[in-house]
Short mmCIF file of C-alpha atoms in Angstrom, two decimals:
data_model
loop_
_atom_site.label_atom_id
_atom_site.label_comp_id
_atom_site.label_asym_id
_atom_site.label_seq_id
_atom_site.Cartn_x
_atom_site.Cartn_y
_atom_site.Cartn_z
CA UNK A 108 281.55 210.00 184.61
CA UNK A 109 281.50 206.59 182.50
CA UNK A 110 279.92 203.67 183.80
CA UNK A 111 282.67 201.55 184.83
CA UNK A 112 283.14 198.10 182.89
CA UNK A 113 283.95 195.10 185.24
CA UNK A 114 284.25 191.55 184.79
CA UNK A 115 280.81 190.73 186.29
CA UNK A 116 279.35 193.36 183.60
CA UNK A 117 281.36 191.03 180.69
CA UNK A 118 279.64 188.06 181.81
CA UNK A 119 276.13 189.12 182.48
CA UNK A 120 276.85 190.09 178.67
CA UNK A 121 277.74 187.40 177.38
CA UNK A 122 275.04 185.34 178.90
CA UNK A 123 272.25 187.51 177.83
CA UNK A 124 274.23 187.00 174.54
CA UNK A 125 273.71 183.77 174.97
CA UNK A 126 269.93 183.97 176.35
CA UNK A 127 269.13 185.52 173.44
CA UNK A 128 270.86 183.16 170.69
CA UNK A 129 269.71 180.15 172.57
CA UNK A 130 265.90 181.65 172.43
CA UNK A 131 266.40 182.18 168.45
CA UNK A 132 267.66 178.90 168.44
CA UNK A 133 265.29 177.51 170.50
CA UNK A 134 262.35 179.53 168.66
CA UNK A 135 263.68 177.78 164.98
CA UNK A 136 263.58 174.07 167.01
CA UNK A 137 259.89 174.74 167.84
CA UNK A 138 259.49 175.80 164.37
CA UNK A 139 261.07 172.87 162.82
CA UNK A 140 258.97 170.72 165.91
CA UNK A 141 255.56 171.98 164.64
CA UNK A 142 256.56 171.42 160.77
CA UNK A 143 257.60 167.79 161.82
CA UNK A 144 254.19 167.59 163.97
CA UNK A 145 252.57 168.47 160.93
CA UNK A 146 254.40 166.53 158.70
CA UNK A 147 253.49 163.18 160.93
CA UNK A 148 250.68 164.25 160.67
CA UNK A 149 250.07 164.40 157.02
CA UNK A 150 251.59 160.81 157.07
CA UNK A 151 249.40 159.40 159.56
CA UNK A 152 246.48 160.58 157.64
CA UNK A 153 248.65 158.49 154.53
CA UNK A 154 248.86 155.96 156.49
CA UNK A 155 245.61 155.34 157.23
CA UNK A 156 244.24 155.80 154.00
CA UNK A 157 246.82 153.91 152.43
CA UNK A 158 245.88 151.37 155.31
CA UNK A 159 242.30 151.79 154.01
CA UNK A 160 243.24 151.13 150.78
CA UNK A 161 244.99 148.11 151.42
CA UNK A 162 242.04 146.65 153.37
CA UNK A 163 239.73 147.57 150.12
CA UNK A 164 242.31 145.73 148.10
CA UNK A 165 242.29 142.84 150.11
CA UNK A 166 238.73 142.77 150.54
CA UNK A 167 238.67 142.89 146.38
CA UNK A 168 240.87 140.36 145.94
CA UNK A 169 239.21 138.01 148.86
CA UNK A 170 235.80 138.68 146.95
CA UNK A 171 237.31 138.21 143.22
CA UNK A 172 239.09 134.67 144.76
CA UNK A 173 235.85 133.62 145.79
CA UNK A 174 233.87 134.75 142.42
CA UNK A 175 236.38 132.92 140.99
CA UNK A 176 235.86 129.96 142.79
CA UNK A 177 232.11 129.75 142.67
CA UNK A 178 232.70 130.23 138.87
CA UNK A 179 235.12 127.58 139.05
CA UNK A 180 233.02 125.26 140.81
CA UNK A 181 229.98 125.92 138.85
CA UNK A 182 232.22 125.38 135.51
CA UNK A 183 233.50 122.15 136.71
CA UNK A 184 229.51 121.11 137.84
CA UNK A 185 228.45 122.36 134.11
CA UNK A 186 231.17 120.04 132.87
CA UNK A 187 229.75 116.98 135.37
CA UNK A 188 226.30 117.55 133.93
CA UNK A 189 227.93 118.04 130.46
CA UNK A 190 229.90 114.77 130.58
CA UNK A 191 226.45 112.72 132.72
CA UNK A 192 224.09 113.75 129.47
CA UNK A 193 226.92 113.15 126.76
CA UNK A 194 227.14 109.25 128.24
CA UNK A 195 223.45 108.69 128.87
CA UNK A 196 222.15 110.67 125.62
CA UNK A 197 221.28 107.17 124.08
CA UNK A 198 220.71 105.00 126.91
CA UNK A 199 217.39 102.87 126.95
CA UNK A 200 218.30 100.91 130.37
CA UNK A 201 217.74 102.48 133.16
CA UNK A 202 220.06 100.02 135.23
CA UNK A 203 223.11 101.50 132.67
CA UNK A 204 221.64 105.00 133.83
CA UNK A 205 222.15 104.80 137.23
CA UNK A 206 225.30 103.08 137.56
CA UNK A 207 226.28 106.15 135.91
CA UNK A 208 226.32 107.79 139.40
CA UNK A 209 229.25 106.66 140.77
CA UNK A 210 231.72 108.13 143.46
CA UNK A 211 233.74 110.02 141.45
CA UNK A 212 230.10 111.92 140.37
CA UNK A 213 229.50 111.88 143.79
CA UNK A 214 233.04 113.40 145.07
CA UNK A 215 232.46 116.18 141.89
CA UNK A 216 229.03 117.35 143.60
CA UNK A 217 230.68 117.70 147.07
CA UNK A 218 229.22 114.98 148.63
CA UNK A 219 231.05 111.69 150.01
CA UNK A 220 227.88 109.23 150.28
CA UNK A 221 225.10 108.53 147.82
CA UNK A 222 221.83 106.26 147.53
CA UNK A 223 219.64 106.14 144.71
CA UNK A 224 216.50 104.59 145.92
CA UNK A 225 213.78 103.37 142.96
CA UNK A 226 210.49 103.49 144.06
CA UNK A 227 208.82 101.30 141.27
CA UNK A 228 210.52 98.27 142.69
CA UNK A 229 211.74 98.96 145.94
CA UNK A 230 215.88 98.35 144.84
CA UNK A 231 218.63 100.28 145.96
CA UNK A 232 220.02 101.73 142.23
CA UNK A 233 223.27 103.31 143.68
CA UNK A 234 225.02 102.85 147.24
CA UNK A 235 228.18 104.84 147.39
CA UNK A 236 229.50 105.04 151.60
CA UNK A 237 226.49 103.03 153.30
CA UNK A 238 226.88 100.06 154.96
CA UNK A 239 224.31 97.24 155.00
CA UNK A 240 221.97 98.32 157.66
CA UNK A 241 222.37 101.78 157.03
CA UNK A 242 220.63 101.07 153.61
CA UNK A 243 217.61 99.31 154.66
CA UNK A 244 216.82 101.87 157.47
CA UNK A 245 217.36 105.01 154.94
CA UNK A 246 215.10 102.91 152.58
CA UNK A 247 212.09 102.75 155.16
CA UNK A 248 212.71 106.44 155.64
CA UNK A 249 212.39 107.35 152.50
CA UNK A 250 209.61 105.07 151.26
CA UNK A 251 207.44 105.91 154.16
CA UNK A 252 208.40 109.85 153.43
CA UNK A 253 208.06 109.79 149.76
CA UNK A 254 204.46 111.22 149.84
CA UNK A 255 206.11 114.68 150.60
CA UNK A 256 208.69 114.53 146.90
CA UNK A 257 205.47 115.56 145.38
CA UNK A 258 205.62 119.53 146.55
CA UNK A 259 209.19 119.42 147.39
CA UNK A 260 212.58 119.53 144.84
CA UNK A 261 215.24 119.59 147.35
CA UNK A 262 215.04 118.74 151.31
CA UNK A 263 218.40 119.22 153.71
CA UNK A 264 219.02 118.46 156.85
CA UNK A 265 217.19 121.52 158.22
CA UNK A 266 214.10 120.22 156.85
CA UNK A 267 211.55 119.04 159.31
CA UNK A 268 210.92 115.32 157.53
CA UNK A 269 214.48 114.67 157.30
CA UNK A 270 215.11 114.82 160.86
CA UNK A 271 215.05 110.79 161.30
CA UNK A 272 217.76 110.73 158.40
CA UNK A 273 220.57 112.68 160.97
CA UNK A 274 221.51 110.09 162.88
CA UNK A 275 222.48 107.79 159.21
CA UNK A 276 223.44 111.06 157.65
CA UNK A 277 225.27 113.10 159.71
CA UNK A 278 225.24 117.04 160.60
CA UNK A 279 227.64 118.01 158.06
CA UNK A 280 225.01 118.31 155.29
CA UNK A 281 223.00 116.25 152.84
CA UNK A 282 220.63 116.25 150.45
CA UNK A 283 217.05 114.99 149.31
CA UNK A 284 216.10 115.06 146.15
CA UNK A 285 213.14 113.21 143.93
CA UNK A 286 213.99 112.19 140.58
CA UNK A 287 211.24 112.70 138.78
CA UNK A 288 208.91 113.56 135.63
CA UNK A 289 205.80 115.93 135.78
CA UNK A 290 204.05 114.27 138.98
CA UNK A 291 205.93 110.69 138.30
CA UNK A 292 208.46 109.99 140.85
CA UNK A 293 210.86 107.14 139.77
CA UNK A 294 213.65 107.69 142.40
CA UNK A 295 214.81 109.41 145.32
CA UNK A 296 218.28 110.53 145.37
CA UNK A 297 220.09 111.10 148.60
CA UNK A 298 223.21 112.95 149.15
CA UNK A 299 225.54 113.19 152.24
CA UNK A 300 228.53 114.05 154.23
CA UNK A 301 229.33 117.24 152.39
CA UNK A 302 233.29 117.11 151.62
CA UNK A 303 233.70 120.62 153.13
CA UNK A 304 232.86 122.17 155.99
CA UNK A 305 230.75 124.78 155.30
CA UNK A 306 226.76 124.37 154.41
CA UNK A 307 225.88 123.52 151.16
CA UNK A 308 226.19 126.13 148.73
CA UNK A 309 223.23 127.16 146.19
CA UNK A 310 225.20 126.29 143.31
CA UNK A 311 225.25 122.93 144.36
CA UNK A 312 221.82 122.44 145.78
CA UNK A 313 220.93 123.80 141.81
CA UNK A 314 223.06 121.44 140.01
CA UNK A 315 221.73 118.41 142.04
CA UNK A 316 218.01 119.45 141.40
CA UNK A 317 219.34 119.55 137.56
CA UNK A 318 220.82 116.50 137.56
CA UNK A 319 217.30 115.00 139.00
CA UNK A 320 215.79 116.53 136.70
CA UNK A 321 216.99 115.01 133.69
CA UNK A 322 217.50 111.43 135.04
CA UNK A 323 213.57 111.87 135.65
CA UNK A 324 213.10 112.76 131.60
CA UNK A 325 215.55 110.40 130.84
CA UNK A 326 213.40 107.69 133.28
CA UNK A 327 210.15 108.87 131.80
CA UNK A 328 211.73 108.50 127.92
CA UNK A 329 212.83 104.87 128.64
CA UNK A 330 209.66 103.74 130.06
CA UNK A 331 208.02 105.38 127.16
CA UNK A 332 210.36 103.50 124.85
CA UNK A 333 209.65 100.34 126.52
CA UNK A 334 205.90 100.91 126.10
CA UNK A 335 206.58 101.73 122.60
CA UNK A 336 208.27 98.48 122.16
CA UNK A 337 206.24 96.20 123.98
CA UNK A 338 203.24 97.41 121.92
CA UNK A 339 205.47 97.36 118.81
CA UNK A 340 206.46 93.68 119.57
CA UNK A 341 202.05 92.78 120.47
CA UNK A 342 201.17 94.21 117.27
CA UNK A 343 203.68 92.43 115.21
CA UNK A 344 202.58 89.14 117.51
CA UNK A 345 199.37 90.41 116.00
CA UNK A 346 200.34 90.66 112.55
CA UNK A 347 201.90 87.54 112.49
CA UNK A 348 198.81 85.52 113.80
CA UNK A 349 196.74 87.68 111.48
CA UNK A 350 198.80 86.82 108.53
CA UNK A 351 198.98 83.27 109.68
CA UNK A 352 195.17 83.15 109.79
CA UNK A 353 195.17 85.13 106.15
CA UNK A 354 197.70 82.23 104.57
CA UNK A 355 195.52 79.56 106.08
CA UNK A 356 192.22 81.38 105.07
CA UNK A 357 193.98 81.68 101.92
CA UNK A 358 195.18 78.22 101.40
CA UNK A 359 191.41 77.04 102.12
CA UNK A 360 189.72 79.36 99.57
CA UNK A 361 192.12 78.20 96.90
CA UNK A 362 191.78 74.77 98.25
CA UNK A 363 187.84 75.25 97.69
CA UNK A 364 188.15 77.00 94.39
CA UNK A 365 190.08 74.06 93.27
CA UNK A 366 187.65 72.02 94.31
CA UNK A 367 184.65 74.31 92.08
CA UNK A 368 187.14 74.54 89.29
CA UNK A 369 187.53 70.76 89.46
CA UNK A 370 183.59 70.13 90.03
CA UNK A 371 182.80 72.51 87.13
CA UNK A 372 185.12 71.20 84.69
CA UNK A 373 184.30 67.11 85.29
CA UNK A 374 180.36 68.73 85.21
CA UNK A 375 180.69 70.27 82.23
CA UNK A 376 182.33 66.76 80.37
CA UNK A 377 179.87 65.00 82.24
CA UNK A 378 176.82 67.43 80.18
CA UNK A 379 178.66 67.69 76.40
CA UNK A 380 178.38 63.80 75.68
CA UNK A 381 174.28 63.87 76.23
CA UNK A 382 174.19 67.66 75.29
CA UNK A 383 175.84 66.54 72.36
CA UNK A 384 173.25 63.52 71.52
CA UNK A 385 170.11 65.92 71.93
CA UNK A 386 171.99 68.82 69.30
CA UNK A 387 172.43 65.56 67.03
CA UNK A 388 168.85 64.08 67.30
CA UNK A 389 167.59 67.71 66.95
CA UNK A 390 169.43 68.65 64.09
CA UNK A 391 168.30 65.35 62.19
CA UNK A 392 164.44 66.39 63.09
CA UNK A 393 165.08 69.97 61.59
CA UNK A 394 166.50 68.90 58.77
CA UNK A 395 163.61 66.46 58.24
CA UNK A 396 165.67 63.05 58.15
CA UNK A 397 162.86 61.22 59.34
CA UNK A 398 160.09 62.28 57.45
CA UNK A 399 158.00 65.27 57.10
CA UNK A 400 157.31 67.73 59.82
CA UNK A 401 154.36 70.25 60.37
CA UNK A 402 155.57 73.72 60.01
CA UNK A 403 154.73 74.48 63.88
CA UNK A 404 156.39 71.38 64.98
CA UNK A 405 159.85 72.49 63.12
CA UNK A 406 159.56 75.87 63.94
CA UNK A 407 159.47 74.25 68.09
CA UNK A 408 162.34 71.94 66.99
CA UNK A 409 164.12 74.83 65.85
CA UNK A 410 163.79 76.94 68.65
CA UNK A 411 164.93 73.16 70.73
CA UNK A 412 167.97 73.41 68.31
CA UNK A 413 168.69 76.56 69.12
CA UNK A 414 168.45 76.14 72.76
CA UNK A 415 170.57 73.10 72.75
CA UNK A 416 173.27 75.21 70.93
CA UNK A 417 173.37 77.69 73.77
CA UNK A 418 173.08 75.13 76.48
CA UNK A 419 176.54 73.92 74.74
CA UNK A 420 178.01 77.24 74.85
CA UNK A 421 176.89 77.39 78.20
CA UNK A 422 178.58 74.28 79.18
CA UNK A 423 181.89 75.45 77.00
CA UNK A 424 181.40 78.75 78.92
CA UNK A 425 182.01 76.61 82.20
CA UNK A 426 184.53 74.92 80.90
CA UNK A 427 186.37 78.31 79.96
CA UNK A 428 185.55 79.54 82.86
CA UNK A 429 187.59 77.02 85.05
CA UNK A 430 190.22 77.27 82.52
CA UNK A 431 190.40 81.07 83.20
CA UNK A 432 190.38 80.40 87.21
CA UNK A 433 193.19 78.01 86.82
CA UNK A 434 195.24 80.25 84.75
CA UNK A 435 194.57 78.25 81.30
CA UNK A 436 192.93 80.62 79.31
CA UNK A 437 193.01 83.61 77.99
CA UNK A 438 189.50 85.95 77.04
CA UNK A 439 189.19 86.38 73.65
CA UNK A 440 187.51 90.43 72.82
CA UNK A 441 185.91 91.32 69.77
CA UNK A 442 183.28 93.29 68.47
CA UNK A 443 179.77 91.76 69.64
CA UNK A 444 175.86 93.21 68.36
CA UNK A 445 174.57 93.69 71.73
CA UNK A 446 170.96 93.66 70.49
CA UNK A 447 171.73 90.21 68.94
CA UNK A 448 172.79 89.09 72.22
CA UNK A 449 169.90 90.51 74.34
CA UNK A 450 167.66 88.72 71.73
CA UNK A 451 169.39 85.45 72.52
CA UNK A 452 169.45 85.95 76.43
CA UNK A 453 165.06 86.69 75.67
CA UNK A 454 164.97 83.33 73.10
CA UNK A 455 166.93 81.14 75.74
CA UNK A 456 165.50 82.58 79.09
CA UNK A 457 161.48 82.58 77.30
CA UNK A 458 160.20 78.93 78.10
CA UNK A 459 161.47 79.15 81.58
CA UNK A 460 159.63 82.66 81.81
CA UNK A 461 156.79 80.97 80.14
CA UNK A 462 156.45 78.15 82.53
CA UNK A 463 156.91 80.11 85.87
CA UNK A 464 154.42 82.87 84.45
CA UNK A 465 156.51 85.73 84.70
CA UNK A 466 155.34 88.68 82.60
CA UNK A 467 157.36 90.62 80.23
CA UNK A 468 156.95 94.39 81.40
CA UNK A 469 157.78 97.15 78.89
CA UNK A 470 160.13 99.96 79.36
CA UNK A 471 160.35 103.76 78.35
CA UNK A 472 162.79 103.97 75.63
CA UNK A 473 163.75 107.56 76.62
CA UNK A 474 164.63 105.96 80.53
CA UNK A 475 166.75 102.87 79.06
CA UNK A 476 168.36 105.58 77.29
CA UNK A 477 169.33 107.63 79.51
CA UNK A 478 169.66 105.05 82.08
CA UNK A 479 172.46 103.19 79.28
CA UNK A 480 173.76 106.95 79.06
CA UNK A 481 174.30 107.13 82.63
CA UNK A 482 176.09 103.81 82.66
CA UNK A 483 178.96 104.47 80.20
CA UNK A 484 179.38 107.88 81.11
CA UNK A 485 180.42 106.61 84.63
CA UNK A 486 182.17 103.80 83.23
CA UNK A 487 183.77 106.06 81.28
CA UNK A 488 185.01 108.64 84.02
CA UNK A 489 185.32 105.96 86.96
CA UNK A 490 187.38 102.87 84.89
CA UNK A 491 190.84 102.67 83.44
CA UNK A 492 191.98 100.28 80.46
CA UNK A 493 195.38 99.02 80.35
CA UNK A 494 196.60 96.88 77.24
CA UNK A 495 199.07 93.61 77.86
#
């Protein structure tokens, strides 16, 4: 017999029907669910890389902005030094040196207060920010504290012996630096109330021990220069009393040889007009004009003739001699028999021999030869002649 169809049988049907599409259905949503799940998923993980990625980026372009600024910053010091050794590449003052520090230097370093202190003379060089008192209390700081520039480049605030400077200085950073050459320190250079807030960067602690660096060379050069002119300006002092003592030494040998020249020449007038009365007389005797001589007495009056003649030429030899010293006379140079003339010299210079007893001594031939050979040949080698 068929099972009988009702109503009730239609609609339990129709809902399993629907049971069963609703469970597809609801089968495909958990489907779709888990692909979504995944899919957030897979942008979450996107997400946070990307997120990652960003914060690299960021991190990149934070450290490249502040590369950049350091370079920046140590550009613009290069150019400060640049621009400082450019206008005190020929300076020779040192007062023109250090006025070169001024606040617009100052304000380029980071810094809004300055004091140059020179320890040769005690002066404040450069004040940029400090009042009166401030000045002379930072000055007995750092006169009675200048025994420790000679180990040290660069002192802060940190530093143990600036500790007395806080209070003048401030908290917000400064500097102390000796301006010096090798172990010769000219100044002290103090730096303070940094323009920023952060601590004083390397780059700047560098350029500021630079800086006092070559203000120390440039310190040490002009003293040098000053040395070299004070002992350039003695020594021409020197030269000039030297010279003036030369001209006056000078003027008083010429005034002397005058004097000889004069002596000699009124001398040898004052001898030609007897010198001249003895040839005379003498000649007469020789030539017998007073009656007959024996032979031994006018071979003596010869020789007395003879002698007169040269004491003549003597006295004209004076003469020409202090007509050469004044510029008179010129030296006449022909050819001369030196054996005549050595005979003559022996003729003239025999009585006087004779009466002092001085002996004739004879010589080797082959020595006064060689001796005479000797003579010219370094004559010859050794002396110029120049014709006029």
């Amino acid at each position: 017999m068929p099972f009988p169809i009702t109503p009730l049988h239609g609609l339990l049907f129709i809902l399993l029907l629907t049971i069963i599409i609703l469970g597809f259905y609801l089968a495909n949503k958990l489907r779709v669910i888990t692909e979504l799940r995944i899919t957030i998923s897979d942008l979450n993980r996107m997400i946070h890389a990307l997120d990652h990625q960003a914060k690299l980026i960021i991190k990149s372009d934070i450290e490249l902005k502040l590369y950049q600024e350091e370079v920046e910053d140590k550009l613009s010091k290069l150019s400060l030094l640049k621009n400082l050794i450019i206008s005190s590449l020929h300076m020779l003052d040192k007062e023109q040196l250090f006025a070169q520090i001024d606040e617009k230097i100052v304000n380029d370093l980071g810094f809004k207060k300055c004091l140059v202190l020179g320890l040769e003379d005690l002066l404040i060089k450069t004040n940029i920010g400090f009042n009166e008192p401030e000045m002379e209390t930072i000055k007995n700081l750092l006169f009675h504290k200048k025994t420790a520039f000679k180990i040290s480049f660069l002192l802060t605030e940190k530093s143990e012996i600036c500790k007395d400077l806080l209070p003048l200085c401030g908290t917000k950073g400064f500097l102390v630096a000796p301006i010096k050459a090798r172990e010769n320190i000219h100044a002290l250079f103090l730096l303070a109330d940094h323009i920023t807030t952060s601590e004083v960067k390397t780059a700047e602690k560098e350029i500021i021990t630079i800086i006092c660096t070559y203000l120390g060379q440039c310190l040490d050069n002009i003293k040098l220069f000053e040395e070299l002119y004070r002992s350039k300006e003695d020594l021409e002092t020197k030269i000039k009393e030297r010279t003036a003592e030369l001209v006056k030494s000078l003027r008083e040998i010429e005034i002397v040889s005058k004097t000889k020249t004069d002596f000699i020449s009124s001398v040898s007038h004052e001898l030609r007009t007897p010198l001249t009365s003895v040839k005379g007389f003498s000649a007469l005797l020789v030539d017998e004009k007073f009656g007959k001589l024996p032979p031994e007495a006018k071979e003596r009056l010869k020789k007395i003739d003879e002698n007169v003649n040269k004491l003549v030429d003597m006295v004209n030899m004076l003469l020409d001699i202090a007509r050469i010293e004044s510029g008179k006379m010129e030296i006449k140079i022909a050819p001369s028999d030196i054996v005549r003339v050595i005979a003559d010299v022996g003729d003239f210079l025999m009585p006087q021999m004779q009466a002092k007893e001085i002996p004739l001594l004879p010589l080797s031939r082959k020595v006064l030869w060689y001796i005479w050979i000797k003579i010219l040949l370094t004559g010859y080698s050794s002396i110029s002649l120049t014709t006029q």
